[in-house]
């Protein structure tokens, strides 16, 4: 845990926009993700921006037989994930390449795309292309579930993200606040992409 924290802080100093967090997600936040995303063993699941793997651990523990691959473009964090989770499919591409990554793995689409990436820090054009790639990668009944820190829900950048996903998904709502995390967070659940 301490080694993961140091790794995260080093990467945060080098790539603050890509990470956007000061501590790995807590187990309570991860368990909240599992509940909010309603994952099953039959699902194809993609985790975008897996970081040091705290969410990955709980996803694998909850549905060990599901098809899971993670996207982590930071090579140091990707190497950590490979050493921490034997046999995990780790892709070092950015989310814009997700449709192609699914094809390369012989998946028609993902059932769940889960993320703790700080989307609200992205420039508008990059945010739009990222969300489009996510929408184009999901089944019609798919979920995109992403983290929003509770204190930031009313920030203009977070409201911009929420308005964007409301245009792209039929159902959008927040999970309950998970207080046992630094900082507390909500999962923004986006269901049924609009084609």
CSV table of N, CA, C and O in Angstrom, one decimal, residues 44-111:
chain,number,residue,atom,x,y,z
A,44,UNK,N,-18.4,-8.0,-20.3
A,44,UNK,CA,-17.1,-7.5,-20.7
A,44,UNK,C,-16.9,-6.2,-20.1
A,44,UNK,O,-17.7,-5.3,-20.3
A,45,UNK,N,-15.8,-6.0,-19.3
A,45,UNK,CA,-15.6,-4.8,-18.5
A,45,UNK,C,-14.3,-4.2,-18.8
A,45,UNK,O,-13.3,-4.9,-19.0
A,46,UNK,N,-14.3,-2.9,-19.0
A,46,UNK,CA,-13.1,-2.1,-19.3
A,46,UNK,C,-12.9,-1.1,-18.1
A,46,UNK,O,-13.9,-0.4,-17.8
A,47,UNK,N,-11.8,-1.1,-17.5
A,47,UNK,CA,-11.5,-0.1,-16.6
A,47,UNK,C,-10.5,0.9,-17.2
A,47,UNK,O,-9.4,0.5,-17.7
A,48,UNK,N,-10.9,2.2,-17.3
A,48,UNK,CA,-10.1,3.2,-17.9
A,48,UNK,C,-9.4,4.0,-16.9
A,48,UNK,O,-10.0,4.5,-15.9
A,49,UNK,N,-8.0,4.1,-17.0
A,49,UNK,CA,-7.2,4.8,-16.0
A,49,UNK,C,-7.1,4.0,-14.7
A,49,UNK,O,-7.5,4.5,-13.7
A,50,UNK,N,-6.6,2.8,-14.7
A,50,UNK,CA,-6.6,2.0,-13.6
A,50,UNK,C,-5.6,2.4,-12.5
A,50,UNK,O,-5.7,2.0,-11.3
A,51,UNK,N,-4.6,3.3,-12.8
A,51,UNK,CA,-3.7,3.8,-11.8
A,51,UNK,C,-2.9,2.7,-11.1
A,51,UNK,O,-2.3,1.8,-11.8
A,52,UNK,N,-2.9,2.6,-9.8
A,52,UNK,CA,-2.2,1.6,-9.1
A,52,UNK,C,-3.1,0.3,-8.8
A,52,UNK,O,-2.6,-0.6,-8.2
A,53,UNK,N,-4.3,0.4,-9.2
A,53,UNK,CA,-5.2,-0.8,-9.2
A,53,UNK,C,-6.1,-1.0,-8.0
A,53,UNK,O,-6.6,-2.1,-7.9
A,54,UNK,N,-6.4,0.0,-7.2
A,54,UNK,CA,-7.4,-0.3,-6.1
A,54,UNK,C,-8.8,-0.7,-6.6
A,54,UNK,O,-9.4,-1.5,-6.0
A,55,UNK,N,-9.2,-0.1,-7.7
A,55,UNK,CA,-10.5,-0.5,-8.2
A,55,UNK,C,-10.5,-1.8,-8.9
A,55,UNK,O,-11.4,-2.6,-8.8
A,56,UNK,N,-9.4,-2.0,-9.6
A,56,UNK,CA,-9.1,-3.3,-10.3
A,56,UNK,C,-9.3,-4.5,-9.4
A,56,UNK,O,-9.9,-5.5,-9.7
A,57,UNK,N,-8.7,-4.3,-8.2
A,57,UNK,CA,-8.7,-5.4,-7.2
A,57,UNK,C,-10.1,-5.8,-6.9
A,57,UNK,O,-10.5,-7.0,-6.9
A,58,UNK,N,-11.0,-4.8,-6.6
A,58,UNK,CA,-12.4,-5.1,-6.2
A,58,UNK,C,-13.2,-5.6,-7.4
A,58,UNK,O,-14.1,-6.4,-7.2
A,59,UNK,N,-12.9,-5.1,-8.6
A,59,UNK,CA,-13.7,-5.6,-9.8
A,59,UNK,C,-13.3,-7.1,-10.0
A,59,UNK,O,-14.2,-7.9,-10.1
A,60,UNK,N,-12.1,-7.4,-10.0
A,60,UNK,CA,-11.7,-8.8,-10.1
A,60,UNK,C,-12.2,-9.7,-9.0
A,60,UNK,O,-12.6,-10.8,-9.2
A,61,UNK,N,-12.2,-9.2,-7.8
A,61,UNK,CA,-12.7,-10.0,-6.6
A,61,UNK,C,-14.2,-10.2,-6.8
A,61,UNK,O,-14.7,-11.3,-6.4
A,62,UNK,N,-14.9,-9.3,-7.3
A,62,UNK,CA,-16.4,-9.4,-7.4
A,62,UNK,C,-16.8,-10.3,-8.5
A,62,UNK,O,-17.8,-11.0,-8.4
A,63,UNK,N,-16.1,-10.2,-9.7
A,63,UNK,CA,-16.5,-11.0,-10.9
A,63,UNK,C,-15.2,-11.6,-11.5
A,63,UNK,O,-14.8,-11.2,-12.6
A,64,UNK,N,-14.6,-12.6,-10.8
A,64,UNK,CA,-13.3,-13.1,-11.3
A,64,UNK,C,-13.4,-13.7,-12.7
A,64,UNK,O,-12.4,-13.8,-13.3
A,65,UNK,N,-14.6,-14.1,-13.2
A,65,UNK,CA,-14.6,-14.8,-14.5
A,65,UNK,C,-15.0,-13.9,-15.6
A,65,UNK,O,-15.1,-14.2,-16.7
A,66,UNK,N,-15.3,-12.6,-15.3
A,66,UNK,CA,-15.7,-11.6,-16.3
A,66,UNK,C,-14.5,-11.3,-17.2
A,66,UNK,O,-13.4,-11.5,-16.8
A,67,UNK,N,-14.8,-11.0,-18.4
A,67,UNK,CA,-13.8,-10.5,-19.3
A,67,UNK,C,-13.4,-9.1,-18.9
A,67,UNK,O,-14.2,-8.2,-18.9
A,68,UNK,N,-12.2,-8.9,-18.4
A,68,UNK,CA,-11.7,-7.6,-17.9
A,68,UNK,C,-10.4,-7.2,-18.6
A,68,UNK,O,-9.5,-8.0,-18.7
A,69,UNK,N,-10.4,-6.0,-19.1
A,69,UNK,CA,-9.1,-5.4,-19.5
A,69,UNK,C,-9.1,-4.0,-19.0
A,69,UNK,O,-10.1,-3.3,-18.8
A,70,UNK,N,-7.8,-3.5,-18.7
A,70,UNK,CA,-7.7,-2.2,-18.2
A,70,UNK,C,-6.9,-1.3,-19.2
A,70,UNK,O,-6.0,-1.8,-19.9
A,71,UNK,N,-7.2,0.0,-19.2
A,71,UNK,CA,-6.4,0.9,-20.0
A,71,UNK,C,-5.7,1.8,-19.0
A,71,UNK,O,-6.3,2.5,-18.2
A,72,UNK,N,-4.4,1.9,-19.1
A,72,UNK,CA,-3.5,2.8,-18.3
A,72,UNK,C,-2.4,3.3,-19.2
A,72,UNK,O,-1.4,2.5,-19.4
A,73,UNK,N,-2.5,4.5,-19.7
A,73,UNK,CA,-1.5,5.0,-20.6
A,73,UNK,C,-0.2,5.3,-20.0
A,73,UNK,O,0.9,5.4,-20.6
A,74,UNK,N,-0.1,5.5,-18.6
A,74,UNK,CA,1.1,5.8,-17.9
A,74,UNK,C,1.9,4.5,-17.9
A,74,UNK,O,1.5,3.5,-17.2
A,75,UNK,N,3.1,4.4,-18.5
A,75,UNK,CA,3.9,3.2,-18.6
A,75,UNK,C,4.3,2.7,-17.2
A,75,UNK,O,4.4,1.4,-17.0
A,76,UNK,N,4.7,3.5,-16.3
A,76,UNK,CA,5.1,3.1,-15.0
A,76,UNK,C,3.9,2.4,-14.2
A,76,UNK,O,4.1,1.4,-13.6
A,77,UNK,N,2.7,3.1,-14.3
A,77,UNK,CA,1.6,2.5,-13.6
A,77,UNK,C,1.1,1.2,-14.3
A,77,UNK,O,0.7,0.3,-13.7
A,78,UNK,N,1.2,1.2,-15.6
A,78,UNK,CA,0.9,0.0,-16.4
A,78,UNK,C,1.8,-1.2,-16.0
A,78,UNK,O,1.3,-2.3,-15.8
A,79,UNK,N,3.1,-0.9,-15.8
A,79,UNK,CA,4.0,-2.0,-15.3
A,79,UNK,C,3.6,-2.5,-13.9
A,79,UNK,O,3.7,-3.7,-13.6
A,80,UNK,N,3.3,-1.5,-13.1
A,80,UNK,CA,2.9,-1.9,-11.7
A,80,UNK,C,1.6,-2.8,-11.7
A,80,UNK,O,1.6,-3.8,-11.0
A,81,UNK,N,0.7,-2.5,-12.6
A,81,UNK,CA,-0.6,-3.3,-12.7
A,81,UNK,C,-0.2,-4.7,-13.2
A,81,UNK,O,-0.8,-5.7,-12.6
A,82,UNK,N,0.7,-4.8,-14.1
A,82,UNK,CA,1.0,-6.1,-14.7
A,82,UNK,C,1.7,-7.0,-13.6
A,82,UNK,O,1.5,-8.2,-13.5
A,83,UNK,N,2.5,-6.3,-12.7
A,83,UNK,CA,3.2,-7.1,-11.7
A,83,UNK,C,2.2,-7.4,-10.5
A,83,UNK,O,2.4,-8.4,-9.9
A,84,UNK,N,1.3,-6.5,-10.3
A,84,UNK,CA,0.4,-6.7,-9.2
A,84,UNK,C,-0.7,-7.7,-9.5
A,84,UNK,O,-1.2,-8.5,-8.6
A,85,UNK,N,-1.2,-7.8,-10.8
A,85,UNK,CA,-2.3,-8.6,-11.2
A,85,UNK,C,-1.8,-9.6,-12.3
A,85,UNK,O,-1.9,-9.2,-13.5
A,86,UNK,N,-1.4,-10.7,-11.9
A,86,UNK,CA,-0.9,-11.7,-12.9
A,86,UNK,C,-2.0,-12.0,-13.9
A,86,UNK,O,-3.1,-12.3,-13.5
A,87,UNK,N,-1.6,-12.0,-15.2
A,87,UNK,CA,-2.6,-12.4,-16.2
A,87,UNK,C,-3.5,-11.3,-16.6
A,87,UNK,O,-4.3,-11.5,-17.6
A,88,UNK,N,-3.5,-10.1,-16.0
A,88,UNK,CA,-4.4,-9.0,-16.3
A,88,UNK,C,-4.0,-8.4,-17.7
A,88,UNK,O,-2.8,-8.2,-17.9
A,89,UNK,N,-5.0,-8.2,-18.5
A,89,UNK,CA,-4.7,-7.6,-19.8
A,89,UNK,C,-4.7,-6.1,-19.6
A,89,UNK,O,-5.7,-5.4,-19.3
A,90,UNK,N,-3.5,-5.5,-19.7
A,90,UNK,CA,-3.2,-4.1,-19.5
A,90,UNK,C,-2.9,-3.4,-20.9
A,90,UNK,O,-1.9,-3.8,-21.5
A,91,UNK,N,-3.6,-2.4,-21.2
A,91,UNK,CA,-3.4,-1.7,-22.5
A,91,UNK,C,-2.9,-0.3,-22.2
A,91,UNK,O,-3.5,0.4,-21.4
A,92,UNK,N,-1.8,0.1,-22.8
A,92,UNK,CA,-1.2,1.4,-22.6
A,92,UNK,C,-1.7,2.5,-23.5
A,92,UNK,O,-1.1,3.5,-23.6
A,93,UNK,N,-2.9,2.3,-24.1
A,93,UNK,CA,-3.4,3.3,-25.0
A,93,UNK,C,-4.4,4.2,-24.3
A,93,UNK,O,-4.8,3.9,-23.2
A,94,UNK,N,-4.7,5.3,-24.9
A,94,UNK,CA,-5.6,6.3,-24.3
A,94,UNK,C,-7.0,5.9,-24.7
A,94,UNK,O,-7.2,5.1,-25.6
A,95,UNK,N,-8.0,6.4,-24.1
A,95,UNK,CA,-9.4,5.9,-24.2
A,95,UNK,C,-9.9,6.1,-25.6
A,95,UNK,O,-10.8,5.4,-26.1
A,96,UNK,N,-9.4,7.1,-26.4
A,96,UNK,CA,-9.9,7.3,-27.7
A,96,UNK,C,-9.7,6.1,-28.6
A,96,UNK,O,-10.4,5.9,-29.6
A,97,UNK,N,-8.8,5.2,-28.3
A,97,UNK,CA,-8.5,4.0,-29.0
A,97,UNK,C,-9.3,2.8,-28.6
A,97,UNK,O,-9.2,1.7,-29.1
A,98,UNK,N,-10.2,3.0,-27.6
A,98,UNK,CA,-11.0,1.9,-27.0
A,98,UNK,C,-11.8,1.1,-28.1
A,98,UNK,O,-11.7,-0.1,-28.0
A,99,UNK,N,-12.5,1.7,-29.0
A,99,UNK,CA,-13.2,0.8,-30.0
A,99,UNK,C,-12.3,-0.1,-30.7
A,99,UNK,O,-12.6,-1.3,-30.9
A,100,UNK,N,-11.1,0.3,-31.1
A,100,UNK,CA,-10.1,-0.5,-31.8
A,100,UNK,C,-9.6,-1.6,-30.8
A,100,UNK,O,-9.4,-2.7,-31.2
A,101,UNK,N,-9.3,-1.2,-29.6
A,101,UNK,CA,-8.8,-2.2,-28.6
A,101,UNK,C,-9.8,-3.3,-28.3
A,101,UNK,O,-9.4,-4.5,-28.2
A,102,UNK,N,-11.1,-3.0,-28.4
A,102,UNK,CA,-12.1,-4.0,-28.2
A,102,UNK,C,-12.1,-5.0,-29.4
A,102,UNK,O,-12.2,-6.2,-29.2
A,103,UNK,N,-12.0,-4.4,-30.6
A,103,UNK,CA,-12.0,-5.3,-31.8
A,103,UNK,C,-10.8,-6.2,-31.8
A,103,UNK,O,-10.9,-7.4,-32.1
A,104,UNK,N,-9.6,-5.7,-31.4
A,104,UNK,CA,-8.4,-6.5,-31.3
A,104,UNK,C,-8.5,-7.6,-30.3
A,104,UNK,O,-7.8,-8.6,-30.5
A,105,UNK,N,-9.4,-7.5,-29.3
A,105,UNK,CA,-9.6,-8.5,-28.4
A,105,UNK,C,-10.8,-9.4,-28.7
A,105,UNK,O,-11.3,-10.2,-27.8
A,106,UNK,N,-11.4,-9.2,-29.9
A,106,UNK,CA,-12.5,-10.0,-30.3
A,106,UNK,C,-13.8,-9.8,-29.5
A,106,UNK,O,-14.6,-10.7,-29.3
A,107,UNK,N,-13.9,-8.6,-28.9
A,107,UNK,CA,-15.2,-8.2,-28.2
A,107,UNK,C,-16.0,-7.3,-29.1
A,107,UNK,O,-15.4,-6.4,-29.8
A,108,UNK,N,-17.3,-7.6,-29.2
A,108,UNK,CA,-18.1,-6.7,-30.1
A,108,UNK,C,-18.3,-5.4,-29.4
A,108,UNK,O,-18.4,-4.3,-30.1
A,109,UNK,N,-18.4,-5.4,-28.1
A,109,UNK,CA,-18.6,-4.1,-27.3
A,109,UNK,C,-18.4,-4.4,-25.8
A,109,UNK,O,-18.4,-5.6,-25.4
A,110,UNK,N,-18.3,-3.4,-25.0
A,110,UNK,CA,-18.2,-3.5,-23.6
A,110,UNK,C,-19.5,-3.4,-22.9
A,110,UNK,O,-20.4,-2.6,-23.4
A,111,UNK,N,-19.8,-4.2,-21.9
A,111,UNK,CA,-21.0,-4.0,-21.1
A,111,UNK,C,-20.9,-2.9,-20.0
A,111,UNK,O,-21.8,-2.2,-19.7
